[in-house]
Amino acid sequence: MTKIALITGANKGIGFETARQLARAGGIHVLLASRDLSKGTAAALQLQGEGLDVTAVGLDVTDPASIAAAVKAIDAKYGRVDILINNAGINPQDGTRKVSEQHLATWREVFETNLFALIAVTQAFLPMLKKSDAGRIVNLSSVLASMTLHSDPTSGIYDFKIPAYNVSKTAVNAWTVQLAYELRDTPIKVNAAHPGYVKTDMGGPSAPMEIVDGAKTSVALALLDARGPNGAFIHMGETLPW
Ligand SMILES: NC(=O)c1ccc[n+]([C@@H]2O[C@H](COP(=O)([O-])OP(=O)(O)OC[C@H]3O[C@@H](n4cnc5c(N)ncnc54)[C@H](OP(=O)(O)O)[C@@H]3O)[C@@H](O)[C@H]2O)c1
């Protein structure tokens, strides 16, 4: 049976490439979600032009009405979701400000999209994931979430203190562990992915990793078999420190 995969924030960047690679894997119908449906439709058309099984879906992850409409439409058409990739994310921070001086409004904005919206989308689609034989949830985190590495002066990320973004991803990791506990005796697995430092609009042009590689961790976690981890924090098959 064809699997149904839903990817948020998939009109560009890592989400778009994840849509491409999942559709290429075969046996998967990819729902390419975007908050601006015209951008998502253009992205889906591009992948359809490559012969891939992709449909655009409108989904603003911070808008409860948009989430409810997407749930209704997907439930009516497919009745279940096998793979949910919570990919949408933002990093609007002023990197020149000190940790202590980031505006509270920025903290709230970042947490709204990166954490609360991710939880809201997961809650909304969990009933459909429970209808899958092997549901998979992939939460886009970041190595910048790692408290262990942030506390280690010898680590490569030690000086990358963009606190609202970093802490929002630390919270995504914590949420992943909490949800994995609840789902431990079900066929559903939920894991956190660090994609790499990737050349996207967010990562910027000097990031070392190409988008084609940046999608690989999400794709691998979406395609885990029954022996795969639950509640792990992974980059390219390796476990990262919390
Ligand atoms: N790039 C990196 O180096 C890197 C490293 C670690 C983790 N990550 C994580 O990987 C994920 C993808 O990042 P990326 O580099 O591909 O970023 P990107 O190119 O900036 O793409 C972000 C995507 O999220 C969407 N989005 C933002 N707010 C949304 C909302 N409210 N509803 C729906 N979609 C929304 C954007 O839509 P619009 O086009 O409409 O803005 C866009 O499609 C993010 O969670 C990011 O934190 C990236």
mmCIF file of C-alpha atoms and ligand atoms in Angstrom:
data_model
loop_
_atom_site.group_PDB
_atom_site.id
_atom_site.type_symbol
_atom_site.label_atom_id
_atom_site.label_comp_id
_atom_site.label_asym_id
_atom_site.label_seq_id
_atom_site.Cartn_x
_atom_site.Cartn_y
_atom_site.Cartn_z
ATOM 1 C CA MET A 1 0.000 0.000 0.000
ATOM 2 C CA THR A 2 1.291 3.473 -0.895
ATOM 3 C CA LYS A 3 2.479 5.379 2.171
ATOM 4 C CA ILE A 4 1.301 8.924 2.832
ATOM 5 C CA ALA A 5 4.024 11.380 3.914
ATOM 6 C CA LEU A 6 3.342 14.940 5.074
ATOM 7 C CA ILE A 7 6.240 17.422 5.176
ATOM 8 C CA THR A 8 5.746 20.907 6.648
ATOM 9 C CA GLY A 9 7.595 23.917 5.230
ATOM 10 C CA ALA A 10 8.381 21.929 2.096
ATOM 11 C CA ASN A 11 8.163 24.640 -0.561
ATOM 12 C CA LYS A 12 11.927 25.237 -0.360
ATOM 13 C CA GLY A 13 15.151 24.273 1.356
ATOM 14 C CA ILE A 14 15.581 21.003 3.236
ATOM 15 C CA GLY A 15 11.834 20.299 3.255
ATOM 16 C CA PHE A 16 11.588 20.534 -0.538
ATOM 17 C CA GLU A 17 14.568 18.228 -1.047
ATOM 18 C CA THR A 18 13.149 15.820 1.549
ATOM 19 C CA ALA A 19 9.922 15.715 -0.495
ATOM 20 C CA ARG A 20 11.924 14.888 -3.599
ATOM 21 C CA GLN A 21 14.001 12.134 -1.965
ATOM 22 C CA LEU A 22 11.028 10.527 -0.195
ATOM 23 C CA ALA A 23 9.006 10.483 -3.420
ATOM 24 C CA ARG A 24 12.008 9.012 -5.251
ATOM 25 C CA ALA A 25 12.220 6.234 -2.651
ATOM 26 C CA GLY A 26 9.047 4.830 -4.220
ATOM 27 C CA GLY A 27 5.749 3.660 -2.742
ATOM 28 C CA ILE A 28 5.217 7.014 -1.049
ATOM 29 C CA HIS A 29 2.755 9.761 -1.914
ATOM 30 C CA VAL A 30 4.243 13.008 -0.629
ATOM 31 C CA LEU A 31 2.033 15.817 0.633
ATOM 32 C CA LEU A 32 4.221 18.892 0.205
ATOM 33 C CA ALA A 33 2.904 21.390 2.739
ATOM 34 C CA SER A 34 3.540 25.134 2.678
ATOM 35 C CA ARG A 35 1.965 28.164 4.328
ATOM 36 C CA ASP A 36 1.749 29.923 0.947
ATOM 37 C CA LEU A 37 -0.139 27.479 -1.240
ATOM 38 C CA SER A 38 1.009 29.164 -4.445
ATOM 39 C CA LYS A 39 4.648 28.495 -3.515
ATOM 40 C CA GLY A 40 3.813 24.920 -2.526
ATOM 41 C CA THR A 41 1.925 24.339 -5.755
ATOM 42 C CA ALA A 42 4.881 25.612 -7.817
ATOM 43 C CA ALA A 43 7.233 23.348 -5.833
ATOM 44 C CA ALA A 44 4.944 20.329 -6.252
ATOM 45 C CA LEU A 45 4.650 21.017 -9.998
ATOM 46 C CA GLN A 46 8.432 20.983 -10.251
ATOM 47 C CA LEU A 47 8.613 17.567 -8.580
ATOM 48 C CA GLN A 48 5.684 16.247 -10.629
ATOM 49 C CA GLY A 49 7.692 17.354 -13.673
ATOM 50 C CA GLU A 50 10.435 15.010 -12.437
ATOM 51 C CA GLY A 51 7.864 12.192 -12.497
ATOM 52 C CA LEU A 52 7.337 12.165 -8.730
ATOM 53 C CA ASP A 53 4.145 11.439 -6.781
ATOM 54 C CA VAL A 54 3.691 14.755 -4.952
ATOM 55 C CA THR A 55 0.668 16.920 -4.090
ATOM 56 C CA ALA A 56 0.686 20.425 -2.586
ATOM 57 C CA VAL A 57 -1.188 21.096 0.664
ATOM 58 C CA GLY A 58 -1.697 24.463 2.364
ATOM 59 C CA LEU A 59 -0.520 24.418 5.989
ATOM 60 C CA ASP A 60 0.565 27.346 8.135
ATOM 61 C CA VAL A 61 1.816 25.517 11.203
ATOM 62 C CA THR A 62 1.180 28.508 13.507
ATOM 63 C CA ASP A 63 -2.469 28.847 12.447
ATOM 64 C CA PRO A 64 -4.901 26.464 14.209
ATOM 65 C CA ALA A 65 -7.531 26.970 11.497
ATOM 66 C CA SER A 66 -5.005 26.059 8.805
ATOM 67 C CA ILE A 67 -3.979 22.922 10.729
ATOM 68 C CA ALA A 68 -7.624 21.918 11.186
ATOM 69 C CA ALA A 69 -8.348 22.441 7.477
ATOM 70 C CA ALA A 70 -5.326 20.332 6.466
ATOM 71 C CA VAL A 71 -6.344 17.543 8.861
ATOM 72 C CA LYS A 72 -9.874 17.563 7.448
ATOM 73 C CA ALA A 73 -8.736 17.496 3.826
ATOM 74 C CA ILE A 74 -6.078 14.808 4.333
ATOM 75 C CA ASP A 75 -8.361 12.639 6.460
ATOM 76 C CA ALA A 76 -11.128 12.850 3.857
ATOM 77 C CA LYS A 77 -8.803 11.984 0.977
ATOM 78 C CA TYR A 78 -6.337 9.490 2.488
ATOM 79 C CA GLY A 79 -7.674 8.545 5.945
ATOM 80 C CA ARG A 80 -4.209 8.147 7.436
ATOM 81 C CA VAL A 81 -0.675 9.524 7.563
ATOM 82 C CA ASP A 82 2.344 7.203 7.688
ATOM 83 C CA ILE A 83 5.119 9.795 7.868
ATOM 84 C CA LEU A 84 5.019 13.272 9.422
ATOM 85 C CA ILE A 85 8.104 15.431 8.992
ATOM 86 C CA ASN A 86 7.941 18.543 11.166
ATOM 87 C CA ASN A 87 10.363 20.541 9.058
ATOM 88 C CA ALA A 88 9.017 24.124 9.145
ATOM 89 C CA GLY A 89 11.243 26.371 11.218
ATOM 90 C CA ILE A 90 12.450 29.940 11.586
ATOM 91 C CA ASN A 91 15.488 31.749 12.907
ATOM 92 C CA PRO A 92 14.783 35.478 12.889
ATOM 93 C CA GLN A 93 17.376 36.338 15.534
ATOM 94 C CA ASP A 94 19.783 39.236 15.582
ATOM 95 C CA GLY A 95 23.078 37.398 15.849
ATOM 96 C CA THR A 96 24.901 40.530 17.017
ATOM 97 C CA ARG A 97 22.869 40.760 20.234
ATOM 98 C CA LYS A 98 24.163 39.172 23.429
ATOM 99 C CA VAL A 99 22.392 36.107 24.808
ATOM 100 C CA SER A 100 20.896 38.215 27.587
ATOM 101 C CA GLU A 101 19.699 40.930 25.209
ATOM 102 C CA GLN A 102 17.584 38.994 22.708
ATOM 103 C CA HIS A 103 14.105 40.485 22.735
ATOM 104 C CA LEU A 104 11.434 38.516 24.524
ATOM 105 C CA ALA A 105 9.229 39.043 21.461
ATOM 106 C CA THR A 106 11.828 37.146 19.425
ATOM 107 C CA TRP A 107 11.860 34.290 21.944
ATOM 108 C CA ARG A 108 8.069 34.075 21.697
ATOM 109 C CA GLU A 109 8.083 34.233 17.877
ATOM 110 C CA VAL A 110 10.699 31.492 17.569
ATOM 111 C CA PHE A 111 9.033 29.225 20.110
ATOM 112 C CA GLU A 112 5.650 29.742 18.431
ATOM 113 C CA THR A 113 6.884 28.242 15.150
ATOM 114 C CA ASN A 114 9.711 25.920 16.188
ATOM 115 C CA LEU A 115 8.091 24.346 19.259
ATOM 116 C CA PHE A 116 4.402 25.109 19.856
ATOM 117 C CA ALA A 117 3.407 24.765 16.194
ATOM 118 C CA LEU A 118 5.368 21.514 15.926
ATOM 119 C CA ILE A 119 3.469 20.155 18.943
ATOM 120 C CA ALA A 120 0.142 21.418 17.568
ATOM 121 C CA VAL A 121 0.705 19.776 14.166
ATOM 122 C CA THR A 122 1.777 16.529 15.825
ATOM 123 C CA GLN A 123 -1.259 16.475 18.124
ATOM 124 C CA ALA A 124 -3.548 17.154 15.168
ATOM 125 C CA PHE A 125 -2.117 14.392 12.956
ATOM 126 C CA LEU A 126 -1.478 11.766 15.648
ATOM 127 C CA PRO A 127 -4.904 10.132 15.222
ATOM 128 C CA MET A 128 -4.093 9.576 11.525
ATOM 129 C CA LEU A 129 -0.550 8.379 12.316
ATOM 130 C CA LYS A 130 -2.097 5.819 14.672
ATOM 131 C CA LYS A 131 -3.936 4.362 11.673
ATOM 132 C CA SER A 132 -0.587 3.555 10.034
ATOM 133 C CA ASP A 133 1.106 0.154 10.385
ATOM 134 C CA ALA A 134 4.411 1.915 11.076
ATOM 135 C CA GLY A 135 4.002 5.635 11.749
ATOM 136 C CA ARG A 136 7.135 7.770 11.672
ATOM 137 C CA ILE A 137 7.486 11.298 13.057
ATOM 138 C CA VAL A 138 10.640 13.274 12.284
ATOM 139 C CA ASN A 139 11.238 16.520 14.173
ATOM 140 C CA LEU A 140 13.764 18.892 12.618
ATOM 141 C CA SER A 141 16.105 19.820 15.422
ATOM 142 C CA SER A 142 19.677 21.094 15.161
ATOM 143 C CA VAL A 143 23.059 20.288 16.625
ATOM 144 C CA LEU A 144 22.638 23.763 18.143
ATOM 145 C CA ALA A 145 20.064 22.127 20.452
ATOM 146 C CA SER A 146 22.782 20.159 22.216
ATOM 147 C CA MET A 147 23.303 21.305 25.810
ATOM 148 C CA THR A 148 26.259 18.936 26.105
ATOM 149 C CA LEU A 149 28.068 20.567 23.168
ATOM 150 C CA HIS A 150 27.069 24.099 24.206
ATOM 151 C CA SER A 151 28.681 23.442 27.607
ATOM 152 C CA ASP A 152 31.930 22.151 26.092
ATOM 153 C CA PRO A 153 34.448 24.900 25.207
ATOM 154 C CA THR A 154 36.185 22.478 22.804
ATOM 155 C CA SER A 155 33.045 21.799 20.745
ATOM 156 C CA GLY A 156 32.581 23.384 17.320
ATOM 157 C CA ILE A 157 29.258 24.997 18.307
ATOM 158 C CA TYR A 158 30.466 26.492 21.614
ATOM 159 C CA ASP A 159 30.462 30.050 20.243
ATOM 160 C CA PHE A 160 27.147 29.713 18.308
ATOM 161 C CA LYS A 161 24.927 31.152 21.000
ATOM 162 C CA ILE A 162 21.741 32.188 19.197
ATOM 163 C CA PRO A 163 19.648 31.477 22.261
ATOM 164 C CA ALA A 164 15.988 31.599 21.200
ATOM 165 C CA TYR A 165 16.619 29.348 18.202
ATOM 166 C CA ASN A 166 18.970 27.025 20.085
ATOM 167 C CA VAL A 167 16.713 26.663 23.109
ATOM 168 C CA SER A 168 13.645 26.136 20.906
ATOM 169 C CA LYS A 169 15.441 23.177 19.324
ATOM 170 C CA THR A 170 16.544 21.900 22.753
ATOM 171 C CA ALA A 171 12.850 21.956 23.649
ATOM 172 C CA VAL A 172 12.023 20.084 20.422
ATOM 173 C CA ASN A 173 14.467 17.390 21.541
ATOM 174 C CA ALA A 174 12.889 17.252 24.987
ATOM 175 C CA TRP A 175 9.393 17.022 23.464
ATOM 176 C CA THR A 176 10.629 14.217 21.195
ATOM 177 C CA VAL A 177 11.777 12.191 24.218
ATOM 178 C CA GLN A 178 8.516 12.806 26.071
ATOM 179 C CA LEU A 179 6.370 11.774 23.085
ATOM 180 C CA ALA A 180 8.577 8.756 22.352
ATOM 181 C CA TYR A 181 7.843 7.536 25.869
ATOM 182 C CA GLU A 182 4.092 7.770 25.280
ATOM 183 C CA LEU A 183 4.409 5.940 21.950
ATOM 184 C CA ARG A 184 6.952 3.325 23.095
ATOM 185 C CA ASP A 185 4.557 0.375 22.836
ATOM 186 C CA THR A 186 3.006 1.458 19.519
ATOM 187 C CA PRO A 187 4.266 1.031 15.933
ATOM 188 C CA ILE A 188 5.021 4.787 15.831
ATOM 189 C CA LYS A 189 8.578 6.071 16.170
ATOM 190 C CA VAL A 190 9.441 9.717 16.809
ATOM 191 C CA ASN A 191 12.972 11.033 16.446
ATOM 192 C CA ALA A 192 14.823 14.334 16.231
ATOM 193 C CA ALA A 193 17.037 15.078 13.221
ATOM 194 C CA HIS A 194 20.019 17.360 12.844
ATOM 195 C CA PRO A 195 20.167 17.865 9.065
ATOM 196 C CA GLY A 196 23.685 19.336 9.038
ATOM 197 C CA TYR A 197 24.725 22.932 8.477
ATOM 198 C CA VAL A 198 23.063 23.291 5.101
ATOM 199 C CA LYS A 199 23.108 25.849 2.267
ATOM 200 C CA THR A 200 19.503 27.091 2.420
ATOM 201 C CA ASP A 201 17.914 30.482 2.975
ATOM 202 C CA MET A 202 18.284 29.767 6.698
ATOM 203 C CA GLY A 203 21.769 28.233 6.610
ATOM 204 C CA GLY A 204 23.149 30.834 4.206
ATOM 205 C CA PRO A 205 25.505 30.457 1.242
ATOM 206 C CA SER A 206 28.615 29.706 3.304
ATOM 207 C CA ALA A 207 27.118 26.613 4.979
ATOM 208 C CA PRO A 208 29.265 23.580 4.123
ATOM 209 C CA MET A 209 26.565 21.033 3.325
ATOM 210 C CA GLU A 210 24.596 20.831 0.071
ATOM 211 C CA ILE A 211 20.805 20.557 0.313
ATOM 212 C CA VAL A 212 20.875 17.107 -1.264
ATOM 213 C CA ASP A 213 22.827 15.858 1.778
ATOM 214 C CA GLY A 214 20.868 18.016 4.238
ATOM 215 C CA ALA A 215 17.704 16.036 3.478
ATOM 216 C CA LYS A 216 19.276 12.633 4.056
ATOM 217 C CA THR A 217 18.822 12.416 7.834
ATOM 218 C CA SER A 218 15.118 13.306 7.623
ATOM 219 C CA VAL A 219 14.596 10.742 4.855
ATOM 220 C CA ALA A 220 16.444 8.006 6.767
ATOM 221 C CA LEU A 221 14.392 8.621 9.933
ATOM 222 C CA ALA A 222 11.171 8.666 7.886
ATOM 223 C CA LEU A 223 12.053 5.266 6.419
ATOM 224 C CA LEU A 224 13.240 3.545 9.626
ATOM 225 C CA ASP A 225 12.248 -0.080 9.906
ATOM 226 C CA ALA A 226 10.811 -1.638 13.077
ATOM 227 C CA ARG A 227 14.300 -2.085 14.581
ATOM 228 C CA GLY A 228 15.063 1.633 14.340
ATOM 229 C CA PRO A 229 15.366 3.979 17.329
ATOM 230 C CA ASN A 230 12.539 5.805 19.089
ATOM 231 C CA GLY A 231 13.253 9.063 20.938
ATOM 232 C CA ALA A 232 16.751 9.531 19.494
ATOM 233 C CA PHE A 233 18.684 12.586 18.257
ATOM 234 C CA ILE A 234 20.372 11.658 14.979
ATOM 235 C CA HIS A 235 22.603 13.123 12.279
ATOM 236 C CA MET A 236 23.524 10.940 9.301
ATOM 237 C CA GLY A 237 23.017 7.722 11.255
ATOM 238 C CA GLU A 238 25.019 8.894 14.279
ATOM 239 C CA THR A 239 23.517 9.657 17.683
ATOM 240 C CA LEU A 240 24.201 13.206 18.898
ATOM 241 C CA PRO A 241 24.598 14.181 22.564
ATOM 242 C CA TRP A 242 21.564 15.865 24.157
HETATM 243 N N1 LIG B 1 19.839 25.040 7.146
HETATM 244 C C1 LIG B 1 20.505 24.585 8.208
HETATM 245 O O1 LIG B 1 21.747 24.659 8.280
HETATM 246 C C2 LIG B 1 19.754 23.928 9.342
HETATM 247 C C3 LIG B 1 20.514 23.389 10.399
HETATM 248 C C4 LIG B 1 19.857 22.755 11.448
HETATM 249 C C5 LIG B 1 18.481 22.663 11.441
HETATM 250 N N2 LIG B 1 17.757 23.209 10.400
HETATM 251 C C6 LIG B 1 16.290 23.075 10.464
HETATM 252 O O2 LIG B 1 15.815 22.465 9.281
HETATM 253 C C7 LIG B 1 14.482 22.927 8.980
HETATM 254 C C8 LIG B 1 14.444 23.428 7.535
HETATM 255 O O3 LIG B 1 15.361 24.518 7.446
HETATM 256 P P1 LIG B 1 15.856 25.150 6.062
HETATM 257 O O4 LIG B 1 17.297 25.407 6.215
HETATM 258 O O5 LIG B 1 15.350 24.354 4.908
HETATM 259 O O6 LIG B 1 15.115 26.576 6.141
HETATM 260 P P2 LIG B 1 14.420 27.479 5.022
HETATM 261 O O7 LIG B 1 15.048 27.296 3.696
HETATM 262 O O8 LIG B 1 14.362 28.840 5.647
HETATM 263 O O9 LIG B 1 12.940 26.859 4.956
HETATM 264 C C9 LIG B 1 12.088 26.927 6.062
HETATM 265 C C10 LIG B 1 10.716 26.442 5.639
HETATM 266 O O10 LIG B 1 9.840 26.576 6.782
HETATM 267 C C11 LIG B 1 8.685 27.246 6.328
HETATM 268 N N3 LIG B 1 7.949 27.901 7.407
HETATM 269 C C12 LIG B 1 8.352 28.861 8.264
HETATM 270 N N4 LIG B 1 7.334 29.227 9.057
HETATM 271 C C13 LIG B 1 6.250 28.474 8.677
HETATM 272 C C14 LIG B 1 4.906 28.397 9.095
HETATM 273 N N5 LIG B 1 4.415 29.182 10.070
HETATM 274 N N6 LIG B 1 4.096 27.483 8.501
HETATM 275 C C15 LIG B 1 4.554 26.693 7.521
HETATM 276 N N7 LIG B 1 5.807 26.738 7.052
HETATM 277 C C16 LIG B 1 6.647 27.635 7.632
HETATM 278 C C17 LIG B 1 9.175 28.219 5.276
HETATM 279 O O11 LIG B 1 8.103 28.711 4.512
HETATM 280 P P3 LIG B 1 8.209 30.144 3.698
HETATM 281 O O12 LIG B 1 8.952 29.869 2.428
HETATM 282 O O13 LIG B 1 6.771 30.505 3.488
HETATM 283 O O14 LIG B 1 8.936 31.112 4.605
HETATM 284 C C18 LIG B 1 10.106 27.302 4.518
HETATM 285 O O15 LIG B 1 9.362 26.476 3.650
HETATM 286 C C19 LIG B 1 14.186 24.016 10.019
HETATM 287 O O16 LIG B 1 13.408 23.465 11.059
HETATM 288 C C20 LIG B 1 15.548 24.409 10.532
HETATM 289 O O17 LIG B 1 15.517 24.942 11.844
HETATM 290 C C21 LIG B 1 18.362 23.836 9.359
#
